[in-house]
Amino acid sequence: MYSFMTVPQLKDELKKRKASAAAYFFSFLDANYDFLLYRLEAYDRNANFGAEEVEEDEAYNAPAAEYFGDINGKTPLPPITKQLIQAFIERFQAQLKGRQMYEERFLLTARAAADGDFTFIQGQCKAQMKKILYVVDVKLNPDGSIEQSHCECAAGSGVEAHCKHVLVLLHGVEDMVRTKNMLLHQVCTQKLMAFKRPRKVYFDSPKQAQKLPCRRTRSVNYLPLKEEDMMENYNDHIKNTAVSYGNTTMPILQTIRPANTYAVENT
């Protein structure tokens, strides 16, 4: 019945039934589509789980996805400050977990788009207790105040969302405006290796190489035989043996000068 719908259409239909429109953090889009389709069919089978018909929240209108660009140090952003975020928290009595979640790198992406005097911020935030991604949208005024906000979580519907995921995105934007840096989620390949770090840190002055402890004895003899076993003209004996061996690729042959087969004296 709903197989002809796209992912955004499935999410809109779920929001009409007051159901969560968040997709699990799958690597493939087909898995997210099947999950949303299964959830919508489950609501049909169970008569929306007894949810009462309520008025729909005001829809959040954002620019198209192609107008958004990744936020970096050169992205023009409104001067949002901690005081404005605190005023937003006090206005809606929002949760205070947003700062902690931001410092723990729950924010995956953050993108921005300008439309007239307003700046639209869109990001992806991980859920705290589930492997789910929520798309968070914030509309900022030129002075940095929050005009509208929206989140895909159950508490973020409408244009006045004040859930912790919205605060995570706001703290990230404020950090970028203030320090030109943003704490984003890191994958394993972005972190420094920890399995070869030294267990103890050396704080003393450097030691000289000859004074370092060494297990090897200082008197090393590289001769293949003992001195009492060395025969007379040992080097000539080894060369003659190698040359007389026949067709071979012994490395020692590279040290022997080729024979002068034409008996020509080199001057």
Coordinates of C-alpha atoms in Angstrom, one line a residue:
M1 CA 0.0 0.0 0.0
Y2 CA 2.8 2.4 0.9
S3 CA 5.5 0.9 -1.4
F4 CA 5.1 3.7 -3.9
M5 CA 6.1 6.3 -1.3
T6 CA 9.5 7.8 -0.9
V7 CA 11.4 8.1 2.4
P8 CA 10.3 11.7 3.1
Q9 CA 6.6 10.8 2.3
L10 CA 6.8 7.9 4.7
K11 CA 8.2 10.2 7.4
D12 CA 5.4 12.7 6.8
E13 CA 2.8 10.0 7.1
L14 CA 4.3 8.7 10.4
K15 CA 4.3 12.3 11.8
K16 CA 0.6 12.6 11.0
R17 CA 0.0 9.6 13.3
K18 CA 2.3 11.0 16.0
A19 CA 4.8 8.2 15.4
S20 CA 8.6 8.5 15.4
A21 CA 9.9 9.2 11.9
A22 CA 13.5 8.5 12.8
A23 CA 15.3 5.8 10.9
Y24 CA 17.8 3.5 12.5
F25 CA 21.5 4.1 11.8
F26 CA 21.9 1.7 8.9
S27 CA 24.6 1.9 6.3
F28 CA 22.1 1.2 3.4
L29 CA 19.2 3.4 2.4
D30 CA 17.1 0.3 1.6
A31 CA 17.3 -0.8 5.2
N32 CA 16.0 2.6 6.4
Y33 CA 13.2 2.5 3.9
D34 CA 12.1 -1.0 4.9
F35 CA 12.1 0.0 8.5
L36 CA 9.9 3.0 8.0
L37 CA 7.5 1.0 5.8
Y38 CA 7.3 -1.7 8.5
R39 CA 6.6 0.9 11.2
L40 CA 3.8 2.5 9.1
E41 CA 2.2 -0.9 8.4
A42 CA 2.3 -1.7 12.1
Y43 CA 0.4 1.5 12.9
D44 CA -2.2 0.4 10.4
R45 CA -2.6 -3.0 11.9
N46 CA -2.9 -1.6 15.5
A47 CA -5.2 1.4 14.7
N48 CA -2.4 3.9 15.5
F49 CA -2.0 2.2 18.9
G50 CA -5.0 4.2 20.3
A51 CA -3.5 7.6 19.5
E52 CA -6.1 10.4 19.5
E53 CA -6.6 12.7 16.6
V54 CA -4.9 16.0 17.4
E55 CA -4.2 19.1 15.4
E56 CA -1.2 19.0 13.2
D57 CA 1.8 21.1 14.2
E58 CA 3.0 23.9 12.0
A59 CA 5.2 22.5 9.3
Y60 CA 8.9 23.6 9.2
N61 CA 9.9 24.9 5.8
A62 CA 13.6 24.7 4.9
P63 CA 15.4 25.2 1.7
A64 CA 16.1 22.3 -0.6
A65 CA 19.0 20.0 0.2
E66 CA 21.1 21.2 -2.7
Y67 CA 21.3 24.7 -1.1
F68 CA 23.0 23.4 2.0
G69 CA 26.8 23.3 2.4
D70 CA 29.0 21.9 5.1
I71 CA 29.9 24.3 7.9
N72 CA 33.6 25.2 8.2
G73 CA 35.6 28.1 9.6
K74 CA 34.8 30.3 6.5
T75 CA 31.0 29.8 6.5
P76 CA 29.2 33.0 7.3
L77 CA 27.1 32.4 10.4
P78 CA 24.9 34.7 12.6
P79 CA 26.6 35.7 15.9
I80 CA 24.9 33.2 18.1
T81 CA 26.2 33.2 21.7
K82 CA 25.8 31.2 24.9
Q83 CA 23.5 33.8 26.3
L84 CA 21.1 33.4 23.4
I85 CA 21.2 29.6 23.9
Q86 CA 20.6 30.0 27.6
A87 CA 17.6 32.3 26.9
F88 CA 16.2 29.7 24.5
I89 CA 16.6 27.1 27.3
E90 CA 14.9 29.2 29.9
R91 CA 12.1 30.1 27.5
F92 CA 11.0 26.5 26.9
Q93 CA 12.6 25.0 30.1
A94 CA 14.6 22.7 27.9
Q95 CA 16.8 19.9 29.1
L96 CA 20.4 20.7 30.0
K97 CA 21.9 17.5 28.5
G98 CA 22.6 19.2 25.1
R99 CA 26.0 20.5 26.2
Q100 CA 27.1 17.2 27.5
M101 CA 26.0 15.3 24.4
Y102 CA 27.8 17.8 22.2
E103 CA 31.0 17.4 24.1
E104 CA 30.6 13.6 23.8
R105 CA 30.4 14.1 20.0
F106 CA 26.8 13.1 19.4
L107 CA 26.6 15.5 16.4
L108 CA 27.5 13.9 13.1
T109 CA 27.0 16.6 10.5
A110 CA 26.2 20.3 10.4
R111 CA 25.2 22.2 7.2
A112 CA 24.1 25.7 6.6
A113 CA 22.0 27.6 3.9
A114 CA 21.1 31.3 3.6
D115 CA 17.7 32.4 2.5
G116 CA 17.1 36.1 2.6
D117 CA 17.9 37.4 6.1
F118 CA 17.6 34.0 7.7
T119 CA 20.2 31.3 8.1
F120 CA 19.0 27.7 8.1
I121 CA 21.1 25.1 10.0
Q122 CA 20.6 21.4 9.4
G123 CA 22.4 18.6 11.2
Q124 CA 22.3 15.0 12.2
C125 CA 22.4 14.0 15.8
K126 CA 22.6 10.5 17.3
A127 CA 20.0 9.4 19.9
Q128 CA 21.3 8.9 23.4
M129 CA 19.8 5.5 24.1
K130 CA 19.2 4.0 20.6
K131 CA 21.1 3.6 17.4
I132 CA 19.0 6.2 15.6
L133 CA 19.8 9.4 13.7
Y134 CA 17.6 12.5 14.1
V135 CA 17.7 15.3 11.5
V136 CA 17.6 18.6 13.3
D137 CA 16.7 21.9 11.8
V138 CA 17.2 25.4 13.2
K139 CA 16.3 28.8 11.7
L140 CA 18.4 31.7 13.0
N141 CA 17.8 35.4 12.8
P142 CA 20.5 37.8 11.6
D143 CA 21.3 38.7 15.2
G144 CA 21.8 35.0 16.1
S145 CA 18.5 34.5 18.0
I146 CA 16.6 31.3 17.3
E147 CA 13.5 31.9 15.1
Q148 CA 12.4 28.3 14.6
S149 CA 13.6 24.8 15.4
H150 CA 12.5 21.3 14.5
C151 CA 13.7 17.7 15.2
E152 CA 12.6 14.3 14.0
C153 CA 12.4 12.9 17.5
A154 CA 9.0 12.5 19.3
A155 CA 9.5 15.7 21.3
G156 CA 10.7 17.8 18.3
S157 CA 7.7 18.2 16.1
G158 CA 6.5 21.7 15.0
V159 CA 8.6 24.8 14.8
E160 CA 9.4 25.3 18.5
A161 CA 11.3 22.1 19.2
H162 CA 13.4 22.4 22.3
C163 CA 14.7 18.8 22.7
K164 CA 18.3 18.0 23.6
H165 CA 19.1 17.3 20.0
V166 CA 18.3 20.9 19.0
L167 CA 20.6 22.1 21.8
V168 CA 23.4 19.8 20.5
L169 CA 23.2 21.5 17.1
L170 CA 23.0 25.0 18.7
H171 CA 26.1 24.4 20.8
G172 CA 28.0 23.2 17.8
V173 CA 27.1 26.3 15.8
E174 CA 28.0 28.5 18.7
D175 CA 31.3 26.7 19.1
M176 CA 32.1 27.2 15.4
V177 CA 31.3 31.0 15.6
R178 CA 33.4 31.4 18.7
T179 CA 36.4 29.1 18.1
K180 CA 36.1 28.2 14.4
N181 CA 35.9 24.6 15.4
M182 CA 33.1 22.0 15.9
L183 CA 33.1 18.7 17.8
L184 CA 31.7 16.1 15.4
H185 CA 31.4 12.4 15.7
Q186 CA 34.6 10.6 14.8
V187 CA 34.9 7.1 13.3
C188 CA 37.6 4.7 14.3
T189 CA 40.0 5.8 11.5
Q190 CA 39.9 9.4 12.6
K191 CA 41.3 8.6 16.1
L192 CA 44.9 8.1 17.0
M193 CA 45.9 4.6 17.7
A194 CA 46.2 3.7 21.4
F195 CA 47.6 0.2 21.3
K196 CA 51.2 1.2 20.9
R197 CA 51.4 4.1 23.3
P198 CA 54.1 3.8 26.0
R199 CA 52.9 2.8 29.4
K200 CA 55.4 5.0 31.2
V201 CA 56.3 8.5 30.4
Y202 CA 60.0 9.5 30.7
F203 CA 60.5 12.9 32.3
D204 CA 64.3 12.8 32.9
S205 CA 67.0 14.4 30.8
P206 CA 68.0 12.5 27.6
K207 CA 70.7 9.9 27.9
Q208 CA 73.6 9.4 25.6
A209 CA 73.4 6.5 23.3
Q210 CA 76.6 4.9 24.5
K211 CA 75.2 4.9 28.1
L212 CA 72.0 3.2 27.3
P213 CA 71.6 -0.3 28.7
C214 CA 72.5 -3.0 26.2
R215 CA 72.5 -6.8 26.5
R216 CA 74.9 -7.3 23.6
T217 CA 78.6 -7.7 24.5
R218 CA 80.9 -5.0 23.3
S219 CA 83.6 -7.3 21.9
V220 CA 82.0 -8.7 18.8
N221 CA 84.0 -10.9 16.4
Y222 CA 82.6 -11.2 12.9
L223 CA 85.2 -13.7 11.6
P224 CA 83.6 -17.0 10.4
L225 CA 86.3 -19.1 12.0
K226 CA 88.5 -18.9 15.0
E227 CA 92.0 -17.5 14.6
E228 CA 93.6 -20.9 15.3
D229 CA 91.4 -22.5 12.6
M230 CA 92.3 -19.9 9.9
M231 CA 94.5 -21.5 7.2
E232 CA 97.2 -19.7 5.3
N233 CA 95.9 -17.5 2.4
Y234 CA 92.4 -18.1 3.6
N235 CA 90.9 -15.3 1.4
D236 CA 92.5 -16.7 -1.8
H237 CA 91.2 -20.1 -0.9
I238 CA 87.6 -18.9 -0.6
K239 CA 87.9 -17.0 -4.0
N240 CA 89.3 -20.0 -5.8
T241 CA 86.6 -22.3 -4.3
A242 CA 83.8 -19.9 -5.5
V243 CA 85.2 -19.5 -9.0
S244 CA 85.8 -23.2 -9.4
Y245 CA 82.3 -24.1 -8.2
G246 CA 80.8 -23.7 -11.7
N247 CA 77.6 -22.0 -12.7
T248 CA 76.5 -20.2 -9.5
T249 CA 75.3 -16.8 -8.3
M250 CA 77.2 -16.5 -5.1
P251 CA 77.4 -12.9 -4.0
I252 CA 81.1 -13.2 -3.3
L253 CA 81.7 -13.5 -7.1
Q254 CA 80.8 -9.8 -7.4
T255 CA 83.9 -8.9 -5.5
I256 CA 86.2 -10.9 -7.9
R257 CA 87.5 -9.1 -11.0
P258 CA 86.6 -10.8 -14.3
A259 CA 89.3 -12.7 -16.1
N260 CA 91.2 -11.0 -19.0
T261 CA 90.3 -13.6 -21.7
Y262 CA 92.0 -11.6 -24.5
A263 CA 95.3 -11.1 -22.6
V264 CA 95.1 -7.4 -23.3
E265 CA 96.9 -5.2 -20.8
N266 CA 94.8 -2.3 -19.6
T267 CA 96.7 1.0 -19.6

